[in-house]
Every structure is written in structure tokens, then in C-alpha cells.
Short mmCIF file of C-alpha atoms in Angstrom, two decimals:
data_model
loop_
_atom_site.label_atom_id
_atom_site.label_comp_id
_atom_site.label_asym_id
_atom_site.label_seq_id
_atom_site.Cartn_x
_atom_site.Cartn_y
_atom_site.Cartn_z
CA UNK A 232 20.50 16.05 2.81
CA UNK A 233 21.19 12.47 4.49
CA UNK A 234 25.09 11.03 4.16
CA UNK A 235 25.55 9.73 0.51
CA UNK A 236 27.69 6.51 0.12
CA UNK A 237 29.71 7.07 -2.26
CA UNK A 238 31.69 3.93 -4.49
CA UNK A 239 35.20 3.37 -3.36
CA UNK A 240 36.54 2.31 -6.51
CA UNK A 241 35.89 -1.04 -7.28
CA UNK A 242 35.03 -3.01 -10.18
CA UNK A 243 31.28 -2.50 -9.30
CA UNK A 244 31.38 0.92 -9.61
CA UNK A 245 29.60 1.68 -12.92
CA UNK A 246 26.85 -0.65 -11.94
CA UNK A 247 26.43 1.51 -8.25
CA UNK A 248 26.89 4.31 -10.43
CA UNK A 249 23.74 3.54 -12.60
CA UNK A 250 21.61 2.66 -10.06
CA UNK A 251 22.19 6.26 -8.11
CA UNK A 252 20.97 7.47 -11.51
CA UNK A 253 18.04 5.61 -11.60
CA UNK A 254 15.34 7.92 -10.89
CA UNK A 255 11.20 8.30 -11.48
CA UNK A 256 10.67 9.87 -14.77
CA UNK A 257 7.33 10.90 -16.29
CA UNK A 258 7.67 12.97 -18.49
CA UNK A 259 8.83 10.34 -21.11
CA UNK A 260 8.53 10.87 -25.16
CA UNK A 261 7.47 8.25 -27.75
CA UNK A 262 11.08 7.87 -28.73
CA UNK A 263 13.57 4.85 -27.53
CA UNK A 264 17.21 5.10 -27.19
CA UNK A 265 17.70 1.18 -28.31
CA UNK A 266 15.87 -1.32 -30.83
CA UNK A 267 13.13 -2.72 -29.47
CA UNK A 268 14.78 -6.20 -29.39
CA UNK A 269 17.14 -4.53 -26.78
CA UNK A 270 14.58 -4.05 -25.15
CA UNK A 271 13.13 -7.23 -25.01
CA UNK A 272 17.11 -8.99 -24.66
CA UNK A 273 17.30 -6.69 -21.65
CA UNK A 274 13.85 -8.28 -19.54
CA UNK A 275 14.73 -11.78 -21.24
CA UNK A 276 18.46 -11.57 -19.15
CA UNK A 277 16.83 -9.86 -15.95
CA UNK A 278 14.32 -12.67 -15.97
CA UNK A 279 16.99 -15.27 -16.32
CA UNK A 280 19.45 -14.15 -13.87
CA UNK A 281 17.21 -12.49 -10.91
CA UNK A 282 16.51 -14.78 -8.26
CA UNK A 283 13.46 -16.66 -7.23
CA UNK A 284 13.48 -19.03 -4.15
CA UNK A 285 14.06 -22.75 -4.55
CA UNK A 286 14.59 -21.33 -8.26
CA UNK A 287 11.01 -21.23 -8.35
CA UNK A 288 11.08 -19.32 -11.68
CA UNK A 289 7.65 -17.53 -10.89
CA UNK A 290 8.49 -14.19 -12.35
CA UNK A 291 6.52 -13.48 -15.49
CA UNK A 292 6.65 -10.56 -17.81
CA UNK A 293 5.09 -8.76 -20.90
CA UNK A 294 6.19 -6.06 -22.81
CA UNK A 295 3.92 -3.90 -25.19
CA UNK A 296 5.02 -1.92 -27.73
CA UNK A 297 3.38 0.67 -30.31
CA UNK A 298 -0.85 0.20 -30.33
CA UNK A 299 -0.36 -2.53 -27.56
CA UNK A 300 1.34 0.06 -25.55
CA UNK A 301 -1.60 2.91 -25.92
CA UNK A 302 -3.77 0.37 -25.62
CA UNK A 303 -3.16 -0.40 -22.01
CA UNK A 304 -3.04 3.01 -20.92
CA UNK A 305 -6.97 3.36 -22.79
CA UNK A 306 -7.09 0.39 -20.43
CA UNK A 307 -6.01 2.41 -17.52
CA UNK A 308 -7.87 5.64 -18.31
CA UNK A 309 -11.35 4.03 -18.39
CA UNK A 310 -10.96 1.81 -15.45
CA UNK A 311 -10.58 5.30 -13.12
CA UNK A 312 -13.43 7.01 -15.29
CA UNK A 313 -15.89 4.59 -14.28
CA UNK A 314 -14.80 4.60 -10.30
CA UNK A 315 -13.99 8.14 -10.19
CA UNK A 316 -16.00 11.32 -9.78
CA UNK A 317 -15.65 13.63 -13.05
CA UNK A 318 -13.74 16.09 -11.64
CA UNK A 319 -11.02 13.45 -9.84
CA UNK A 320 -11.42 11.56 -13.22
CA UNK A 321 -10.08 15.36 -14.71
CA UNK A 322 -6.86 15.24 -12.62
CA UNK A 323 -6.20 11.90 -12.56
CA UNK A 324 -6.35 11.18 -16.31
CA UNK A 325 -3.37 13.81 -17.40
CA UNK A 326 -1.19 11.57 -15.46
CA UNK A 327 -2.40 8.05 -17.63
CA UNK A 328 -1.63 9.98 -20.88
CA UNK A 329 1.84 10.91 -19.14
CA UNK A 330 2.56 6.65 -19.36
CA UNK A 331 0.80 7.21 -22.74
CA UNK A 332 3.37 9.11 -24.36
CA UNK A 333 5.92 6.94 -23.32
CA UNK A 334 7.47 4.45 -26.13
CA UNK A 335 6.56 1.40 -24.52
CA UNK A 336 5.13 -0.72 -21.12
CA UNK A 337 6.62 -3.31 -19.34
CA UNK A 338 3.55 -5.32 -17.26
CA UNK A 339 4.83 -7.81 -14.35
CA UNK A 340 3.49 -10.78 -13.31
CA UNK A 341 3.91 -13.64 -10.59
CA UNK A 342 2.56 -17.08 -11.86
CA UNK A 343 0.15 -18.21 -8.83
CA UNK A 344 0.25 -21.38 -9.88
CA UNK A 345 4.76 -21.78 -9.30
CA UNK A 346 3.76 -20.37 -5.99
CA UNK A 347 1.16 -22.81 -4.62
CA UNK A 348 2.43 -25.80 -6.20
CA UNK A 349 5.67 -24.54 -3.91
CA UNK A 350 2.98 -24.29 -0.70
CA UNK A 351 2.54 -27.92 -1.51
CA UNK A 352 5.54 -29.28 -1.58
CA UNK A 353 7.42 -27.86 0.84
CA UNK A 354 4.43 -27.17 3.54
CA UNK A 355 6.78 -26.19 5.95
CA UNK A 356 7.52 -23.23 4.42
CA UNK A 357 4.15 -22.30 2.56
CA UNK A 358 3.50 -18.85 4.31
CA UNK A 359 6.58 -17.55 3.16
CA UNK A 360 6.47 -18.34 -0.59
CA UNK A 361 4.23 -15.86 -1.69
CA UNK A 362 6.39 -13.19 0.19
CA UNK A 363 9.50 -14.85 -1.84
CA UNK A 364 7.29 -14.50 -5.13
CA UNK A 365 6.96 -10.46 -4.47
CA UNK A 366 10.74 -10.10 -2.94
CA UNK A 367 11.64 -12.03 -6.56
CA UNK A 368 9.25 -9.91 -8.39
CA UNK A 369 10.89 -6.54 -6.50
CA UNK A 370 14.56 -7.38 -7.98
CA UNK A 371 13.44 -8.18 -11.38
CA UNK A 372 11.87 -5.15 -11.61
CA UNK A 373 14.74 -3.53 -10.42
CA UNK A 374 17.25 -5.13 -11.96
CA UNK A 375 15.30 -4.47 -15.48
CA UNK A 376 14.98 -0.20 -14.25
CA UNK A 377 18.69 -0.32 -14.04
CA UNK A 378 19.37 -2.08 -17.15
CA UNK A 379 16.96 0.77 -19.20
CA UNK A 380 18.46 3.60 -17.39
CA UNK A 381 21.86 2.78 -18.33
CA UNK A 382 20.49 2.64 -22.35
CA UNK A 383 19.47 6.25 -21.53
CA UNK A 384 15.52 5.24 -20.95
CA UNK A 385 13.89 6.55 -18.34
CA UNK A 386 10.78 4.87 -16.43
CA UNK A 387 8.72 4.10 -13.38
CA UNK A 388 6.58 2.17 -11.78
CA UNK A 389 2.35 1.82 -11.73
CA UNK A 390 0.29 0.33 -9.76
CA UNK A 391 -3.39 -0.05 -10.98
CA UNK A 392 -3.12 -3.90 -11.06
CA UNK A 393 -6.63 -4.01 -9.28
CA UNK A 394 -8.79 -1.77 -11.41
CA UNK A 395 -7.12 -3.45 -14.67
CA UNK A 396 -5.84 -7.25 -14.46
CA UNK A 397 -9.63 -8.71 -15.15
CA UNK A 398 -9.30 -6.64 -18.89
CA UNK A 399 -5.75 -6.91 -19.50
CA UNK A 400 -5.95 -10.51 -18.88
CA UNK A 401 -9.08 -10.22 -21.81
CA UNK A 402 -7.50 -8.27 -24.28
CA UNK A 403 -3.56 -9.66 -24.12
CA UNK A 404 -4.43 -12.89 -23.32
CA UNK A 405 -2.96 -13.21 -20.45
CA UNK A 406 -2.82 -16.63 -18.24
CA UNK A 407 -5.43 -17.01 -15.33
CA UNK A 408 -3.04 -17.48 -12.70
CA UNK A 409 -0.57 -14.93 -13.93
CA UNK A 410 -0.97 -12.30 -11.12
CA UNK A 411 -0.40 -8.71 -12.07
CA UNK A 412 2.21 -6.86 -9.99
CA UNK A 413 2.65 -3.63 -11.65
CA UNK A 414 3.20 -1.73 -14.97
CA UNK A 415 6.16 -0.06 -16.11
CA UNK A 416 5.72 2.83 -18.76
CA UNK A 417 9.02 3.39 -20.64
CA UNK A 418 10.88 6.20 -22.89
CA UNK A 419 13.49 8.14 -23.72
CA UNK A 420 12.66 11.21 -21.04
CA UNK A 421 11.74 14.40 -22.14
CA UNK A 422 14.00 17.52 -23.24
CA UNK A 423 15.04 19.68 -20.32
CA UNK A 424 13.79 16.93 -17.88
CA UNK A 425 16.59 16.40 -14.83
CA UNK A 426 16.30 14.25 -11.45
CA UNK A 427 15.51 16.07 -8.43
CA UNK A 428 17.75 15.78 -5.73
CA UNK A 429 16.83 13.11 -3.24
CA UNK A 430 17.26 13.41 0.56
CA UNK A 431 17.98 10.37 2.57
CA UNK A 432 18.28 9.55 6.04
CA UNK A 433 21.92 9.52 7.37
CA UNK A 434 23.27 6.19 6.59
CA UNK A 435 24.33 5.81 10.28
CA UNK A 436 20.66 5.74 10.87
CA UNK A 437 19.87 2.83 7.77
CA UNK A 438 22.84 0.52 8.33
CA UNK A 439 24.99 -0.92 11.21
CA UNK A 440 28.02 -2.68 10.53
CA UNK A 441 29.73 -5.46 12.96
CA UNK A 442 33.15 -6.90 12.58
#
């Protein structure tokens, strides 16, 4: 097991705190811990508040409750049947249901057309703004994971953007240049379910300090 830092006690020591707790879940239940308009103040304030270079604003999100929520994971489940060999399709597909039989999905998006209208404008910079757009898109999601965690939810994240985004962008109604990132399958987490430990590299090997 790697050296853990550990919070020295400051006044950001709940928030470090939560974030340690953050962990992968899936085995999630079809229950939530908040209303769903918690839920939905939650992403509203991460989307607000997490940065986005030149305050770009290109961070886009949708969140799917109840049918919409099954829905998606249908979505998901079909995609793999038609690409996958029957007995891959067999091992893969207990997984989908997994996000399934969560409460709800959280589906991120970066708005193409913030980021090239950004290429534009500031051409000196244009390679780097759709690496800005993902290092924005990275905290949000974040930022959101620690919010649900610390109203007891448990999550993680997908990534099946490329088999899905043509039909998602179909059935939801999704904008044309709203690129998909990844999809975030939500609920309270199942009875008997605990984080496993995590091993990390020493810290002496991760960070160096100068003063």
C-alpha cells in the first residue's frame, strides 16, 4: 500500500474527505438517497462553477431519469449485440443491466461548436482548445461524482460514446455538435457493498515539492 496523504486539519477537510470516499460502484439499486431535483441542483451548480478556458462554457450535460434512464442502457445493450460475437455479447451484457438497475444516468457532453468558434478566434491557441474542452469536461465530471457521493449515491463512469452517440442523439434529441464524452449510471449502492482498498504509488514518487 502506497503513502496515503492524509488532511491536516483545515477547513477543506470534509471536502478531501469525500473525495477519498469516492469510489467505482456497480452494484447500484433503483433507489436514490435525494429528490431528483437534488439531483439535477447538484449538475446545474457543478456546471456553473467548474471551469472552462476563456470561460468557454462548453460543458454540456443530460440527466435521465426513470424510462429515459432504462432506455439508454437498451441503447447500450443492443449497440454491443450487433458488434459482438454471442458469446462476448453473453458476458458483456450482465454488466449494461448492472448501469440498468441503477436509479438514474448522467450523459456528458462538450459542445463542438464553443470549441471551434474558440479555434477561430484565438488561432494562436487552436490546438489546445479541444484539450481544454476534455480537461473542463474531466472536473465537471468530477466535481459532480463528489457532490453524489457525499448524498450517499454511488456511481461511475462509461464509456460507449462511439457505439451509441449516433442513437442517443435520435432518441433524446440531442444537438449535432454536442459531443458525447461519457455516461454516468447512478444509485444508491447496493446492501453489503464496501470499497476495496486502493493501492497507490508512494506519494514521494507522484509529487515533488520546492520551496
Amino acid at each position: 500500500m502506497g503513502t496515503q496523504a492524509k488532511p491536516a486539519g483545515g477547513r477543506a477537510d470534509a471536502f478531501l474527505k469525500t473525495i477519498a470516499e469516492r469510489r467505482t460502484v456497480y452494484a447500484l439499486t433503483k433507489k436514490s438517497s435525494i429528490p431528483d431535483e437534488r439531483v439535477v441542483e447538484i449538475v446545474q451548480h457543478a456546471v456553473l462553477h467548474s471551469p472552462t478556458a476563456f470561460n468557454s462554457q462548453s460543458n454540456r450535460v443530460v440527466v435521465l431519469f426513470g424510462e429515459n434512464h432504462s432506455r439508454l442502457w437498451d441503447i447500450v445493450a443492443e449497440s454491443l449485440r450487433k458488434i459482438l460475437p454471442a458469446e462476448q455479447f453473453e458476458g458483456m451484457v450482465g454488466k449494461v443491466r448492472s448501469f440498468q438497475a441503477g436509479y438514474l444516468t448522467i450523459l456528458y457532453f462538450v459542445d463542438t461548436k464553443v470549441v471551434k468558434g474558440l479555434e477561430e478566434q484565438f488561432q494562436a491557441y487552436a490546438a489546445n482548445f479541444a484539450p481544454w474542452a476534455q480537461q473542463s469536461i474531466g472536473m465537471l465530471q468530477s466535481n459532480v461524482w463528489v457532490a453524489l457521493e457525499k448524498e450517499g449515491l454511488g456511481a461511475s463512469l462509461q464509456h460507449y460514446s462511439n457505439l451509441i452517440e449516433a442513437e442517443v442523439r435520435k432518441v433524446y434529441n440531442i444537438p449535432e455538435e454536442w459531443s458525447m464524452v461519457s455516461q454516468q449510471p447512478v444509485g444508491v449502492p447496493a446492501e453489503g457493498w464496501k470499497a476495496p482498498e486502493k493501492d497507490s504509488k508512494p506519494l514521494e514518487e507522484t509529487v515533488k515539492v520546492f520551496h
